[in-house]
Coordinates of N, CA, C and O in Angstrom, one line a residue:
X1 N 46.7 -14.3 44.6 CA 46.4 -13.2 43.7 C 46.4 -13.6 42.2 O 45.6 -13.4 41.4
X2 N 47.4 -14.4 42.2 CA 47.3 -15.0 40.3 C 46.2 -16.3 40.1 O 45.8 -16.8 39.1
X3 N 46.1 -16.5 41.2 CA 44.8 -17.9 41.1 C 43.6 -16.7 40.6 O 43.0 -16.6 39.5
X4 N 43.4 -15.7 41.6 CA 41.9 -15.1 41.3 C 42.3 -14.3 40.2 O 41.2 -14.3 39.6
X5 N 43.0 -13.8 39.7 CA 43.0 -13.3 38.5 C 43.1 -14.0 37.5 O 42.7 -13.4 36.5
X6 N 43.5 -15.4 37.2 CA 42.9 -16.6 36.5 C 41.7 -17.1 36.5 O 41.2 -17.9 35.6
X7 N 41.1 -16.6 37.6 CA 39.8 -17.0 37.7 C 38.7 -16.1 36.9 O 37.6 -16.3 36.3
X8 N 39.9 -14.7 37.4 CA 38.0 -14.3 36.8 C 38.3 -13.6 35.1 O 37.6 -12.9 34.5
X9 N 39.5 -14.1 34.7 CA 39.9 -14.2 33.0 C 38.9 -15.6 32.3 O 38.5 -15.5 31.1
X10 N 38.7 -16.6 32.9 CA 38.3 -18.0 33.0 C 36.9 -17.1 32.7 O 36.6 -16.6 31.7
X11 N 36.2 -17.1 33.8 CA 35.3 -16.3 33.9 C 34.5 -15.6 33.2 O 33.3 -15.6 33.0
X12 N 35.4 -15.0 32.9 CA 35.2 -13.4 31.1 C 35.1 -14.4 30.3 O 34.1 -14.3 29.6
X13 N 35.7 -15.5 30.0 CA 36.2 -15.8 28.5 C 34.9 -16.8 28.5 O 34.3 -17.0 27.4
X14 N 34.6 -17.3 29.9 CA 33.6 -18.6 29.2 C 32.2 -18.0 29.2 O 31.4 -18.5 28.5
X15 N 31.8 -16.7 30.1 CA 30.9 -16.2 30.1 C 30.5 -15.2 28.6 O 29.4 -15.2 28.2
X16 N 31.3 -14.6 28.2 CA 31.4 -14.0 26.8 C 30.0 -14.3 25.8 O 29.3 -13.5 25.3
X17 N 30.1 -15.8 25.8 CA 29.2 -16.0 25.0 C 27.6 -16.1 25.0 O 26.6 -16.1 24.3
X18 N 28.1 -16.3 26.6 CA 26.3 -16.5 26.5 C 25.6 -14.6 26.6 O 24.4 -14.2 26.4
X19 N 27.1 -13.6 26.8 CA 26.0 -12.2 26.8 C 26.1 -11.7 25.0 O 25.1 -11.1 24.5
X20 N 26.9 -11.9 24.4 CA 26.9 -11.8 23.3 C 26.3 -12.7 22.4 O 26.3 -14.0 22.4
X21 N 25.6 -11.5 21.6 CA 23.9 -12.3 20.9 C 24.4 -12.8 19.5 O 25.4 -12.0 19.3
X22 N 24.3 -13.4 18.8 CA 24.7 -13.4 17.7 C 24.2 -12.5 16.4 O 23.0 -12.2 16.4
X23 N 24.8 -12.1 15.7 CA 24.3 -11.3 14.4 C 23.4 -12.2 13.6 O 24.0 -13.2 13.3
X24 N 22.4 -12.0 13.3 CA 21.2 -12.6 12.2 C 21.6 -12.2 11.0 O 22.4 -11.3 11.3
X25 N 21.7 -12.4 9.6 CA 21.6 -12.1 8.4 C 20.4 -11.6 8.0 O 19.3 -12.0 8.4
X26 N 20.5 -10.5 7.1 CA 19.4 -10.3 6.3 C 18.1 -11.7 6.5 O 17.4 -11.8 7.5
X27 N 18.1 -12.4 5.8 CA 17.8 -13.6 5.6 C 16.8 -14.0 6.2 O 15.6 -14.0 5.9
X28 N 17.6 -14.6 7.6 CA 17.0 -14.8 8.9 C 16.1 -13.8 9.4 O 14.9 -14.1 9.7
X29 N 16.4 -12.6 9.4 CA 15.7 -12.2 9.5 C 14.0 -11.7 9.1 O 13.0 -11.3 9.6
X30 N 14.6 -12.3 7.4 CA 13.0 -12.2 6.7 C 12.3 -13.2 7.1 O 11.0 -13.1 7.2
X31 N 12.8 -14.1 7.3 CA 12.2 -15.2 8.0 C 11.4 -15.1 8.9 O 10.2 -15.5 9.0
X32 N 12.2 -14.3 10.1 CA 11.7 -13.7 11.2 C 10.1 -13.2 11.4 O 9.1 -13.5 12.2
X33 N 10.4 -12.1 10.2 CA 9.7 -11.5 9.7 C 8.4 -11.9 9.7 O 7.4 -11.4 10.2
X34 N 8.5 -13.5 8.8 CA 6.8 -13.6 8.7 C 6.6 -14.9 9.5 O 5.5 -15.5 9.4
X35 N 7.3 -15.3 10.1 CA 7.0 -16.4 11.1 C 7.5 -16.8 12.5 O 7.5 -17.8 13.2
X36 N 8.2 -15.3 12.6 CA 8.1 -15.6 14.2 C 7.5 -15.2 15.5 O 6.4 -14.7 15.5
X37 N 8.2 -15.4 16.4 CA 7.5 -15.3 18.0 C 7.6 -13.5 17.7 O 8.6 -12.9 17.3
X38 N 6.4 -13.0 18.1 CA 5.9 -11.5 18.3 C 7.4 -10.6 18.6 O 7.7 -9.6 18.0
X39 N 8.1 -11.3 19.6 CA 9.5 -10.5 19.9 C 10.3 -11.0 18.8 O 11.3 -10.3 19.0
X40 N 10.6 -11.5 18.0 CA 11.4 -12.2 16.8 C 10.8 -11.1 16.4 O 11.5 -10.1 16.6
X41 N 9.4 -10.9 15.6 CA 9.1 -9.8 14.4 C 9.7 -8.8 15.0 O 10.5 -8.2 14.3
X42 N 9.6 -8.2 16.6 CA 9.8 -6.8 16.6 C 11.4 -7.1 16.4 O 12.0 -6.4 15.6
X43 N 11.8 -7.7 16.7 CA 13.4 -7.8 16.2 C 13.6 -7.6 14.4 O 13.9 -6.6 13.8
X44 N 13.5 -8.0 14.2 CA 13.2 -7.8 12.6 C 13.1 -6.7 12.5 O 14.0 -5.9 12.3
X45 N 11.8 -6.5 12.6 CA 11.4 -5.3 12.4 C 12.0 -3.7 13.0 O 11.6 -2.6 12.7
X46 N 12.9 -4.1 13.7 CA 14.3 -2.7 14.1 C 15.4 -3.0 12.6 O 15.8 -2.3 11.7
X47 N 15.6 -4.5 13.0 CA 16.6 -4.7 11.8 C 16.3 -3.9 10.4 O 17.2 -3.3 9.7
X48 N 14.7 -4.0 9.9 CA 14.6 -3.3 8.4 C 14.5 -1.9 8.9 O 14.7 -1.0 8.0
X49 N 14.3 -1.6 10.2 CA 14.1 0.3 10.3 C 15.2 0.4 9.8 O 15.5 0.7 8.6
X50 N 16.0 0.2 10.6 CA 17.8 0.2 11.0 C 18.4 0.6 9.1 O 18.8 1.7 8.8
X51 N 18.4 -0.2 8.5 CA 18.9 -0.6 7.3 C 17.8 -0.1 6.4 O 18.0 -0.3 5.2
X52 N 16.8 0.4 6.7 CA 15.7 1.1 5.7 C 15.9 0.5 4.5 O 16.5 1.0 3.5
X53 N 15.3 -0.8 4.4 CA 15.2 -1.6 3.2 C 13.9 -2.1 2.9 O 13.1 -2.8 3.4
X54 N 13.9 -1.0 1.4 CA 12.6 -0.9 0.9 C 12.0 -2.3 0.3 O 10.8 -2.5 0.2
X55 N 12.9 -3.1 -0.1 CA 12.6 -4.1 -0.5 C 11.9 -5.2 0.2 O 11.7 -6.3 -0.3
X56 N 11.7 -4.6 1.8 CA 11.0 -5.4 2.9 C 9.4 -4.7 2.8 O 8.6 -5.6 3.1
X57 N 8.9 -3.6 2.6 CA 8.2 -3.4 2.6 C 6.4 -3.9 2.5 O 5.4 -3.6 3.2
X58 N 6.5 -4.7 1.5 CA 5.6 -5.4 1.0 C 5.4 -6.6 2.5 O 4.3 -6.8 3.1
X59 N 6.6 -7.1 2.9 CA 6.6 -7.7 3.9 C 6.1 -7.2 5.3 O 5.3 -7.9 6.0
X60 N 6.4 -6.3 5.5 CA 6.7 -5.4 6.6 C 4.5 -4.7 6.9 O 3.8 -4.6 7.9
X61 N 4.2 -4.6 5.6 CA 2.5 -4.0 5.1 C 1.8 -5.5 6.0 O 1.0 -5.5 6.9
X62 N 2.3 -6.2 5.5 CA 1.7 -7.7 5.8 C 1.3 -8.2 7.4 O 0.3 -8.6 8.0
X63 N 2.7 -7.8 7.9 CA 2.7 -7.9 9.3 C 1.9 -6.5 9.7 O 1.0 -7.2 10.2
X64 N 1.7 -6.0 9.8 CA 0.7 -4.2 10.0 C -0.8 -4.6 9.8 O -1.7 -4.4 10.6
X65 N -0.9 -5.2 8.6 CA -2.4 -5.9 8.6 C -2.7 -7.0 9.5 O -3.7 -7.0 10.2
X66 N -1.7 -8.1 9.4 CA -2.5 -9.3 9.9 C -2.1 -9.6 11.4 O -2.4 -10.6 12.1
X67 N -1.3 -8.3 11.9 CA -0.7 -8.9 13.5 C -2.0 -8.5 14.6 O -2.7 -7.4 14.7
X68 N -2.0 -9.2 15.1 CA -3.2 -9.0 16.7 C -2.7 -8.0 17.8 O -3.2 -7.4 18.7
X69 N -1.1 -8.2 17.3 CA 0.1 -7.8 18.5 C 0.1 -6.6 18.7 O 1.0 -6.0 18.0
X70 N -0.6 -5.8 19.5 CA -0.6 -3.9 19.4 C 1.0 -3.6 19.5 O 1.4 -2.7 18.8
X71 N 1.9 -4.2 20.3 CA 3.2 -3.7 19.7 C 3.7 -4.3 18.7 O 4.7 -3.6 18.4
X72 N 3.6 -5.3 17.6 CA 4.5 -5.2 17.2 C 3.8 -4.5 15.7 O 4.4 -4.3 14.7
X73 N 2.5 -4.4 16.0 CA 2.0 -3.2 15.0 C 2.0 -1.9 15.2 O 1.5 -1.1 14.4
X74 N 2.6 -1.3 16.3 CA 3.5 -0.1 16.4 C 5.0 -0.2 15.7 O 5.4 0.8 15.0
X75 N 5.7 -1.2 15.8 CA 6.6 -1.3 15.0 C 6.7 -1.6 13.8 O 7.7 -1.3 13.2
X76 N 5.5 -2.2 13.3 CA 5.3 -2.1 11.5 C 5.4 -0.7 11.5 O 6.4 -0.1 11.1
X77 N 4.5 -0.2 11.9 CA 4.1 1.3 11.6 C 5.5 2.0 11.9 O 6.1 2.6 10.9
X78 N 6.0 2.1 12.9 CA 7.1 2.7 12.9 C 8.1 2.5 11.9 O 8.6 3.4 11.2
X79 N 8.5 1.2 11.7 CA 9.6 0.8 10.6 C 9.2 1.3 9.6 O 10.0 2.1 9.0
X80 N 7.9 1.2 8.8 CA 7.4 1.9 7.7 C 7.9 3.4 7.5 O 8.4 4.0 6.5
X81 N 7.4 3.9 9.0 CA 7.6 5.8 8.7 C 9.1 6.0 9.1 O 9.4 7.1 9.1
X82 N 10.3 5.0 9.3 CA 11.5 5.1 9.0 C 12.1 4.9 7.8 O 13.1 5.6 7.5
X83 N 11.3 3.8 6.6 CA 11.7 3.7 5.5 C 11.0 5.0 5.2 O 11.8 5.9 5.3
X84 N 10.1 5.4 4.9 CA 9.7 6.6 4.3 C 9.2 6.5 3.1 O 8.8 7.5 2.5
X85 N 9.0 5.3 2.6 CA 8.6 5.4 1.3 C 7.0 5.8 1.1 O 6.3 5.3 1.9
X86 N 6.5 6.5 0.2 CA 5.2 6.7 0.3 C 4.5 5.4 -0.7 O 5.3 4.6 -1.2
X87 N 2.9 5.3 -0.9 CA 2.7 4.6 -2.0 C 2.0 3.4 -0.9 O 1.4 4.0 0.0
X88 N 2.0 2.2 -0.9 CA 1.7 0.7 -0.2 C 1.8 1.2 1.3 O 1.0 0.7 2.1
X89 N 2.9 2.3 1.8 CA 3.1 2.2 3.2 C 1.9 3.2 3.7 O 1.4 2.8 4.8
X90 N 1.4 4.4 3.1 CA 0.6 4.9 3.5 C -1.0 4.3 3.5 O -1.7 4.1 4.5
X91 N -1.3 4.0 2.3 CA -2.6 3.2 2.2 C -2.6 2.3 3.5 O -3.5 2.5 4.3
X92 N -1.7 1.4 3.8 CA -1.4 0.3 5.0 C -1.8 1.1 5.8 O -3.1 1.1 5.9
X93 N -0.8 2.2 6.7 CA -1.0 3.0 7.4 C -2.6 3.3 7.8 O -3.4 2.9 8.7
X94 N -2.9 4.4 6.4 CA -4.4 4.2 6.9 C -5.4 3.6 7.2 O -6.4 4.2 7.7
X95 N -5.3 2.0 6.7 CA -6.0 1.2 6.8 C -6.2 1.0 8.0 O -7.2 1.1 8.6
X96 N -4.4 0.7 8.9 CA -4.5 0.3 10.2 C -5.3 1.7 10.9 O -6.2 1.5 11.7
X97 N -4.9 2.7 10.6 CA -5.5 3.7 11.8 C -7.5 3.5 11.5 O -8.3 3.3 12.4
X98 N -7.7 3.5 10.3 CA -9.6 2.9 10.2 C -10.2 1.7 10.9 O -11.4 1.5 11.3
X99 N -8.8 0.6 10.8 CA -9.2 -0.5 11.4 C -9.0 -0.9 12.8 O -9.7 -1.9 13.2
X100 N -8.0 -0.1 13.8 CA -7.8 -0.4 14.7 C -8.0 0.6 15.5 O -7.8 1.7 15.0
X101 N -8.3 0.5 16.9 CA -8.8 1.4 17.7 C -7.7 1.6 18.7 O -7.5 2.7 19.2
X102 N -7.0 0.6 18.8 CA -5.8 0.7 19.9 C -5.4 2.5 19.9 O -5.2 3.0 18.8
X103 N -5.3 3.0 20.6 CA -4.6 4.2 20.7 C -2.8 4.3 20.4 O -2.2 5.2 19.7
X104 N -2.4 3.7 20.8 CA -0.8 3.6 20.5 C -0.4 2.9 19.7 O 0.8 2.8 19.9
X105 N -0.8 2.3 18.6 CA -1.3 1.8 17.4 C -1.5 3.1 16.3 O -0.8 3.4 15.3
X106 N -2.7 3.7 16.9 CA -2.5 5.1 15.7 C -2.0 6.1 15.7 O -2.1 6.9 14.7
X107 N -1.2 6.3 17.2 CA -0.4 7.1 17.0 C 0.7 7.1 16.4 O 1.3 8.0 15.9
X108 N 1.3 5.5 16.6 CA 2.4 5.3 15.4 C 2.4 5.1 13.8 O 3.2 5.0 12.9
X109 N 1.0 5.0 13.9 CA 0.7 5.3 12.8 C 0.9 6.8 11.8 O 1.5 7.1 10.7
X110 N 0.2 7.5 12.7 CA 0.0 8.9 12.5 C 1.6 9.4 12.6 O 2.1 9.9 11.6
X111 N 2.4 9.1 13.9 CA 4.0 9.6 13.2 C 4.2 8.5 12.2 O 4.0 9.3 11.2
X112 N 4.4 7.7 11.8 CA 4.5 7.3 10.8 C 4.5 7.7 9.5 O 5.4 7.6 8.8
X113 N 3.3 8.2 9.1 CA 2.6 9.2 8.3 C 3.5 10.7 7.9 O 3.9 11.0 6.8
X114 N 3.6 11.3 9.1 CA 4.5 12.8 9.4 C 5.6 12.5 9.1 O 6.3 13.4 8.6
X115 N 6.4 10.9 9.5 CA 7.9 10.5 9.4 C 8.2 10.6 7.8 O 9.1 11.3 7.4
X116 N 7.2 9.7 6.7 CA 6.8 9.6 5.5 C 7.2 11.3 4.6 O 8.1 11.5 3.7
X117 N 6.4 11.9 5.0 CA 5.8 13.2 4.3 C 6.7 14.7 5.3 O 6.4 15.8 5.0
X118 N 7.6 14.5 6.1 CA 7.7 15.3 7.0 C 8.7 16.3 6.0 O 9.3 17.3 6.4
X119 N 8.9 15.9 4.8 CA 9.8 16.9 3.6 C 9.5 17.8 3.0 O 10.1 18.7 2.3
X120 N 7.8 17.5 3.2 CA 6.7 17.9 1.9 C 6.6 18.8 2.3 O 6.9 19.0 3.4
X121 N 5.9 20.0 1.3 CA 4.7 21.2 1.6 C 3.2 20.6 2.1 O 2.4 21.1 2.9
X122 N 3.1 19.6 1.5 CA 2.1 18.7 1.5 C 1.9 17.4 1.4 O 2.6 16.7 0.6
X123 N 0.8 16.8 2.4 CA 0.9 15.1 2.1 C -0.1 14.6 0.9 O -0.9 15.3 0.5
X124 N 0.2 13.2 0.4 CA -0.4 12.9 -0.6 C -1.9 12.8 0.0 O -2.0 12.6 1.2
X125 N -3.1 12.9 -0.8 CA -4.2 12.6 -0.4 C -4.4 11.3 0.4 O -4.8 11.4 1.5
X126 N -3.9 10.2 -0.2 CA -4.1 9.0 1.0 C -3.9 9.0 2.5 O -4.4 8.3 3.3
X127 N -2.8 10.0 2.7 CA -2.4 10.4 3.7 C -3.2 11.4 4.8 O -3.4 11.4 6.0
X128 N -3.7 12.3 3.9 CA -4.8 13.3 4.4 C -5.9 12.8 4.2 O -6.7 13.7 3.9
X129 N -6.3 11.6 4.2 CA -7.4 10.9 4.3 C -7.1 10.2 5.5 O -8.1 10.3 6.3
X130 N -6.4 9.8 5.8 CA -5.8 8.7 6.8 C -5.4 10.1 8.1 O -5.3 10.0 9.4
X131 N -5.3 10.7 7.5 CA -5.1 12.1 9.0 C -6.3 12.6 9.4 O -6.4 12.8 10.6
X132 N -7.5 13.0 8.4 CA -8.5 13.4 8.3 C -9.8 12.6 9.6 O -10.6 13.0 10.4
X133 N -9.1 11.0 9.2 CA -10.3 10.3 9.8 C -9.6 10.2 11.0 O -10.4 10.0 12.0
X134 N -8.4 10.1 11.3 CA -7.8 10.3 13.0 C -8.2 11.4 13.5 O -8.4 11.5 14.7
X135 N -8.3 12.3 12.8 CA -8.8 13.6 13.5 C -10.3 13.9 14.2 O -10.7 14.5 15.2
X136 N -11.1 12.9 12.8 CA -12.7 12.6 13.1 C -13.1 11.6 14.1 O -14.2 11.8 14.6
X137 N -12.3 10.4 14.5 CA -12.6 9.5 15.1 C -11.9 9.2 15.6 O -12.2 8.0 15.9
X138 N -10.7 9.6 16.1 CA -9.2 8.7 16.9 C -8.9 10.0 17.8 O -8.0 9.9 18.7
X139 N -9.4 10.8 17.8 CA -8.4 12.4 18.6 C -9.2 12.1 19.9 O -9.3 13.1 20.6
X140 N -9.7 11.0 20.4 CA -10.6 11.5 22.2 C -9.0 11.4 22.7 O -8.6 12.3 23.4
X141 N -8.1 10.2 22.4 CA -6.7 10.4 23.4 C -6.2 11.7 23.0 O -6.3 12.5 22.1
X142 N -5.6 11.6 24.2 CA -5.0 13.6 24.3 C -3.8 13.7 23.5 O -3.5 14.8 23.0
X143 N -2.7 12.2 23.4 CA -1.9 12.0 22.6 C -1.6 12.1 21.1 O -0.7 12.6 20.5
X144 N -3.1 11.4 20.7 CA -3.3 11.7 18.9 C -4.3 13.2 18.8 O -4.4 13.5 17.7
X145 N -4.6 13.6 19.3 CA -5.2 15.0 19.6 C -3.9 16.0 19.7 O -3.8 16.7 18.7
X146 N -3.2 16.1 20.3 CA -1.6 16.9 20.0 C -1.3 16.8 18.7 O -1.5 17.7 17.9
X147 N -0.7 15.3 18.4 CA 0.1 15.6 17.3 C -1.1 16.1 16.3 O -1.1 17.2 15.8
X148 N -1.9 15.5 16.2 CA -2.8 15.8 15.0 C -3.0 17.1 14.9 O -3.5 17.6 13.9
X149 N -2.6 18.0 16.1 CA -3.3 19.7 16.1 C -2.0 20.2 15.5 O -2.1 21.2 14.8
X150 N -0.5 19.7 15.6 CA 0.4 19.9 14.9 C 0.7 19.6 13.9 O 1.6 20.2 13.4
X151 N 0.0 18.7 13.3 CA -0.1 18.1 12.1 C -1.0 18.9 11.0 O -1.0 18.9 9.7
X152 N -1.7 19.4 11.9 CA -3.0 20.5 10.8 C -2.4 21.8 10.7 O -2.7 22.6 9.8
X153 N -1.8 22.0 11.5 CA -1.2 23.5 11.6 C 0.4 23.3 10.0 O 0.8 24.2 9.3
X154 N 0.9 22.0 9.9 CA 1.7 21.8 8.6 C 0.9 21.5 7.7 O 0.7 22.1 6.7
X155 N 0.2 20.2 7.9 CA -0.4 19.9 6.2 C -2.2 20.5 6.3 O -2.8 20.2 5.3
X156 N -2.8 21.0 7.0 CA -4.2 21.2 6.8 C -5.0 20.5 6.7 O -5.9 20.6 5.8
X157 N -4.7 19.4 7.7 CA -5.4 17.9 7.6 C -6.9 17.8 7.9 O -7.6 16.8 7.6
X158 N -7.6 19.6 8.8 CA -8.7 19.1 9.4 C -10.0 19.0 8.4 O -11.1 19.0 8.9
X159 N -9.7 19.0 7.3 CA -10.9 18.7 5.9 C -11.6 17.8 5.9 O -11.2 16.7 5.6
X160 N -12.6 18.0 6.1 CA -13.6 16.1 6.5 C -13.7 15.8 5.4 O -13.9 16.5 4.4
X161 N -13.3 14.3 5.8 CA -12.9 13.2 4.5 C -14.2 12.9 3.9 O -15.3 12.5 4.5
X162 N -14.1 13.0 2.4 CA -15.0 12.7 1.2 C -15.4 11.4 1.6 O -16.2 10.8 0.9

């Protein structure tokens, strides 16, 4: 009885480490950020939701334009509409929803957007430019077709874009 309960203390203690992950720093993480493996960025990229650090942003726009990765450009977009900041994150936003067709891509976009502005009476025009043309060109999924009919019914997005 005291051998196996030595054993499996032995056990716990040496095993410990390999399930516990280590904490990254800030840092590392920016690192992450612009040069790692697609699951590295989405890692990151919870790390800046998490900690809503605006000062990542510019970073964060970067990876949203130049990633191939339909997830981990759901996660730019999402981390973005967690920081909230308007301004670089919306223009990005809309860019990605004009430039990419992926469907689950613009819908995180599109909450993204709503995540941003969800305080307002109203969204900034870039915004309702960028809702405008999901509405015109992105609504065949039944997914961005919902939120967008919810989305018109708060900001009055269905105005065809100038």
């Amino acid at each position: 009885m005291k051998k196996s309960i030595a054993l499996a203390i032995a056990i716990l203690l040496f095993s410990v480490p390999v399930f516990a992950q280590e904490k990254k720093s800030a840092d590392e993480y920016k690192t992450l950020l612009g040069s790692g493996t697609d699951l590295e960025r989405i890692e990151a990229l919870e790390f800046f939701a998490q900690e809503k650090d605006k000062s990542q942003i510019p970073a964060i726009i970067e990876v949203l334009r130049e990633t191939d990765s339909p997830k981990v450009a759901q996660k730019a977009a999402i981390t973005l509409g967690r920081i909230g900041e308007k301004g670089g994150s919306t223009i990005a936003l809309k860019d990605k929803i004009r430039n990419d067709e992926n469907p689950a891509v613009n819908y995180a976009c599109i909450l993204a957007i709503f995540n941003i502005h969800k305080k307002d009476e109203d969204v900034d025009p870039v915004a309702k430019e960028a809702l405008s043309f999901a509405n015109q060109f992105r609504s065949k999924d039944v997914f961005i077709a919902d939120i967008l009919k919810k989305l018109d019914a708060k900001f009055s997005i269905t105005a065809t874009e100038s």
